[in-house]
CSV table of C-alpha atoms in Angstrom, one decimal:
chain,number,residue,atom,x,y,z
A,17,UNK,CA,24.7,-15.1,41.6
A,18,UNK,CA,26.7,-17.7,40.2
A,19,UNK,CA,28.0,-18.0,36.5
A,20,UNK,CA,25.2,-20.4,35.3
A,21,UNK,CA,22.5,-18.5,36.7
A,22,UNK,CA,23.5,-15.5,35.1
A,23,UNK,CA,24.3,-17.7,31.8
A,24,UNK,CA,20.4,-18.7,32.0
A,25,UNK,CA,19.0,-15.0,32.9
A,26,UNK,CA,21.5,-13.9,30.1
A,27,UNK,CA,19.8,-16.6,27.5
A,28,UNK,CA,16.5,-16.0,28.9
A,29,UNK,CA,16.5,-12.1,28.5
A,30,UNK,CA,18.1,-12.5,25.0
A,31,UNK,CA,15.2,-14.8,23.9
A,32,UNK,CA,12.5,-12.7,25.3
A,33,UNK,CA,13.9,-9.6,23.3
A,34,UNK,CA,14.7,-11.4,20.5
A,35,UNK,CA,11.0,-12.9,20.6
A,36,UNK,CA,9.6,-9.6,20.9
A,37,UNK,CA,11.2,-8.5,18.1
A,38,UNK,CA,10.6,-10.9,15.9
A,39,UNK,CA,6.8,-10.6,16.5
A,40,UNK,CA,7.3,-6.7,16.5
A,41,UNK,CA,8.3,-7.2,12.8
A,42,UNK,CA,6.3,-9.8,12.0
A,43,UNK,CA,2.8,-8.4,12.8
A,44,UNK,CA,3.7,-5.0,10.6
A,45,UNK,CA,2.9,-7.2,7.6
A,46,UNK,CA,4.8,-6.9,4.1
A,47,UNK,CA,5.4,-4.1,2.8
A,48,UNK,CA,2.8,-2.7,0.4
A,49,UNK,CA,3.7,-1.0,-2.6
A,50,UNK,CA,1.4,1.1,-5.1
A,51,UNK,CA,2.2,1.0,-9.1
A,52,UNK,CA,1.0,3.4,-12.2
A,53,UNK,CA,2.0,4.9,-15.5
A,54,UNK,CA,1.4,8.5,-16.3
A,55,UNK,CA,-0.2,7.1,-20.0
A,56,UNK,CA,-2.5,4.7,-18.3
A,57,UNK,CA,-6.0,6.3,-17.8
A,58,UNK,CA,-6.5,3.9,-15.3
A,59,UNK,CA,-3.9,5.2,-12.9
A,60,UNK,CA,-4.7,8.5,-14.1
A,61,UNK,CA,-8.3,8.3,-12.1
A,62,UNK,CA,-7.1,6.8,-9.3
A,63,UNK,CA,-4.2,9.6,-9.3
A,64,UNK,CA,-7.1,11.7,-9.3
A,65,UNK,CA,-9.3,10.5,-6.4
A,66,UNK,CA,-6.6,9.7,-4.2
A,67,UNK,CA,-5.4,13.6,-4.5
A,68,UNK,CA,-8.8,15.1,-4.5
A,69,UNK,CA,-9.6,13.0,-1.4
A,70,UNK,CA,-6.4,14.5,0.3
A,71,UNK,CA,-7.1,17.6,-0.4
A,72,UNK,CA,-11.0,17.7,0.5
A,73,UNK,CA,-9.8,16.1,3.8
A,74,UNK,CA,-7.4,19.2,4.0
A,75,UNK,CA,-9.2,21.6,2.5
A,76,UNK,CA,-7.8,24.5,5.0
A,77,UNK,CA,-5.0,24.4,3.6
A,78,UNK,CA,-5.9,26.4,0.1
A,79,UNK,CA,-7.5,25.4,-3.3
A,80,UNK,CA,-5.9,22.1,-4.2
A,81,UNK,CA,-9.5,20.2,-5.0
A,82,UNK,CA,-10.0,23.2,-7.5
A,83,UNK,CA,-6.7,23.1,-9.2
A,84,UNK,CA,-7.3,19.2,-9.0
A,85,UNK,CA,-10.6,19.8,-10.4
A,86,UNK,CA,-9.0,22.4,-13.1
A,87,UNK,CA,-6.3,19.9,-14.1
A,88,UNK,CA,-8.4,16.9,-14.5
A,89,UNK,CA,-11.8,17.5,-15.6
A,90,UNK,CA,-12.7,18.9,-18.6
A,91,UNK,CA,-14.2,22.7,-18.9
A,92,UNK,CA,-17.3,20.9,-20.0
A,93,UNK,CA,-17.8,18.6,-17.2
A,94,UNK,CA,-16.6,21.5,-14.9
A,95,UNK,CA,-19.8,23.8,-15.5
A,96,UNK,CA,-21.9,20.0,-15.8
A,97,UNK,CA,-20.2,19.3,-12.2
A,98,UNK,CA,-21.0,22.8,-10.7
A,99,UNK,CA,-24.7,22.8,-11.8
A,100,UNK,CA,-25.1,19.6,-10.5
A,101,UNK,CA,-23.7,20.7,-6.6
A,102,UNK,CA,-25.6,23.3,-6.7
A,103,UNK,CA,-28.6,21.7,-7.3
A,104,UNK,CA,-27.3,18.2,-4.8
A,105,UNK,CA,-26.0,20.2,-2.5
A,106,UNK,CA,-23.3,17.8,-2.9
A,107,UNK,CA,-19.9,17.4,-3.9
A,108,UNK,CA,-20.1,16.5,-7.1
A,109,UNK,CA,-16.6,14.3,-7.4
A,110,UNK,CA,-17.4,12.1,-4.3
A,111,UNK,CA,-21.6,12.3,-5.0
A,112,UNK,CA,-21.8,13.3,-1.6
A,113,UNK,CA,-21.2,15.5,1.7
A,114,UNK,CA,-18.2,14.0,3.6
A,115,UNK,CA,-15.5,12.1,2.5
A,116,UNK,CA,-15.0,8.3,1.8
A,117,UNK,CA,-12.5,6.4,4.2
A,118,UNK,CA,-11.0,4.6,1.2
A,119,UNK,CA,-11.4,3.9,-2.6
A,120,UNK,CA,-11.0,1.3,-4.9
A,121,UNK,CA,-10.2,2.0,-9.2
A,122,UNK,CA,-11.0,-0.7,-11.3
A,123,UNK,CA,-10.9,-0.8,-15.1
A,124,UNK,CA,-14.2,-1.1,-16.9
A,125,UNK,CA,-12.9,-1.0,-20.2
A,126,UNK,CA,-12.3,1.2,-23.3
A,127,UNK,CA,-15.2,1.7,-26.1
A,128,UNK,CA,-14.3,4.8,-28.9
A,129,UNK,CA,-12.1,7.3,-27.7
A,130,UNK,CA,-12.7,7.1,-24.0
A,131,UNK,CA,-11.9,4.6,-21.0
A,132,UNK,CA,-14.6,3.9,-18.8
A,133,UNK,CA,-13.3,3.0,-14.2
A,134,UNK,CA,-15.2,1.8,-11.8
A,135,UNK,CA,-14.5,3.8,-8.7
A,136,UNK,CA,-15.7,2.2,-5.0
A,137,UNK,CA,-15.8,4.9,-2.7
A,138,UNK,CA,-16.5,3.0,1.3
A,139,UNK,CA,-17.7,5.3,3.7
A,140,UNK,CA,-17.9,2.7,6.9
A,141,UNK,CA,-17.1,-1.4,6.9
A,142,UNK,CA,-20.5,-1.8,5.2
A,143,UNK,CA,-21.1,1.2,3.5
A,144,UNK,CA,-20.0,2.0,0.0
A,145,UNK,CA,-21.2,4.2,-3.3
A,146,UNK,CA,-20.3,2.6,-6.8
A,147,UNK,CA,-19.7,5.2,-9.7
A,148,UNK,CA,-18.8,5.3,-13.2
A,149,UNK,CA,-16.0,7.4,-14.4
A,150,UNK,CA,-15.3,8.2,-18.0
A,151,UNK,CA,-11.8,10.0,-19.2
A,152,UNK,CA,-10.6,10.7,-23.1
A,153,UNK,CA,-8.1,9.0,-24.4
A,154,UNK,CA,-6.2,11.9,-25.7
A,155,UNK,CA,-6.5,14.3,-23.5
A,156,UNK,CA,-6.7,12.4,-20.6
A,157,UNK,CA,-9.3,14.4,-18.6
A,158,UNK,CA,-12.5,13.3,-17.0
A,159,UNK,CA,-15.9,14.4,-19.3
A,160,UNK,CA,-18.3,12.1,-16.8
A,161,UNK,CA,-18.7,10.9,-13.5
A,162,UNK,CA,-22.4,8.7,-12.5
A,163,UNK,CA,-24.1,5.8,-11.4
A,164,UNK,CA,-23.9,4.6,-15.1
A,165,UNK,CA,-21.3,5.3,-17.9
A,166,UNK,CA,-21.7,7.2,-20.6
A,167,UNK,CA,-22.2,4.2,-23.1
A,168,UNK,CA,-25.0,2.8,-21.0
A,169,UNK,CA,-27.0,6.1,-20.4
């Protein structure tokens, strides 16, 4: 092989691998990053789903959704949220029997003492639930989760 063969293969090979690469990286997309603030309701919910999700997803691996469920909700909405399984047959957090593929938290404002979320749950590309989520402002813990908040009962 002589030297400007190999020169060529040489170039060629490095291009290729260096083109590979390139479009390697390149289809992985930016990176992504997720925000919050412990004091920000907002992020507080979505801390909230986002956990209770993983857990329900790995619910053989203890009591997490409980202590989730202990830490977040009030005692109130507790025994409200129990009652209303039993008689749903549902999980009373996700309004349902399985769990979502994704959510989505979006701010739907603050009346009183209380901010009021938004929460999309999808369950398939076309298939989602929309519920209303209500958490004090000084305590920080949910007191409602429905199809409607607790100002437009």
């Amino acid at each position: 092989m002589s030297s400007k063969t190999r020169t060529v293969l040489t170039a060629g090979v490095l291009a290729v691998a260096l083109g590979v690469g390139a479009t390697a990286q390149a289809s992985a997309g930016a990176p992504r990053s997720v925000s919050g603030k412990p004091s920000d309701n907002i992020t507080r919910i979505a801390d909230f789903y986002g956990a209770y999700i993983d857990a329900v997803i790995d619910e053989g691996r203890g009591n997490l959704g409980q202590a989730l469920r202990n830490h977040y909700l009030t005692p109130a909405f507790e025994k409200e949220l129990a009652a209303w399984e039993d008689r749903e047959h549902a999980d009373g957090v996700l309004r349902a029997q399985n769990v979502p593929l994704a959510w989505k938290v979006t701010d739907n404002g603050t009346a009183h003492n209380y901010t009021e979320a938004v929460v999309i749950l999808t369950w398939s590309r076309d298939t989602t639930t929309k519920l209303v989520v209500d958490m004090t402002r000084d305590s920080q813990r949910i007191f409602h989760i429905g199809e409607k908040g607790v100002g437009r009962k």
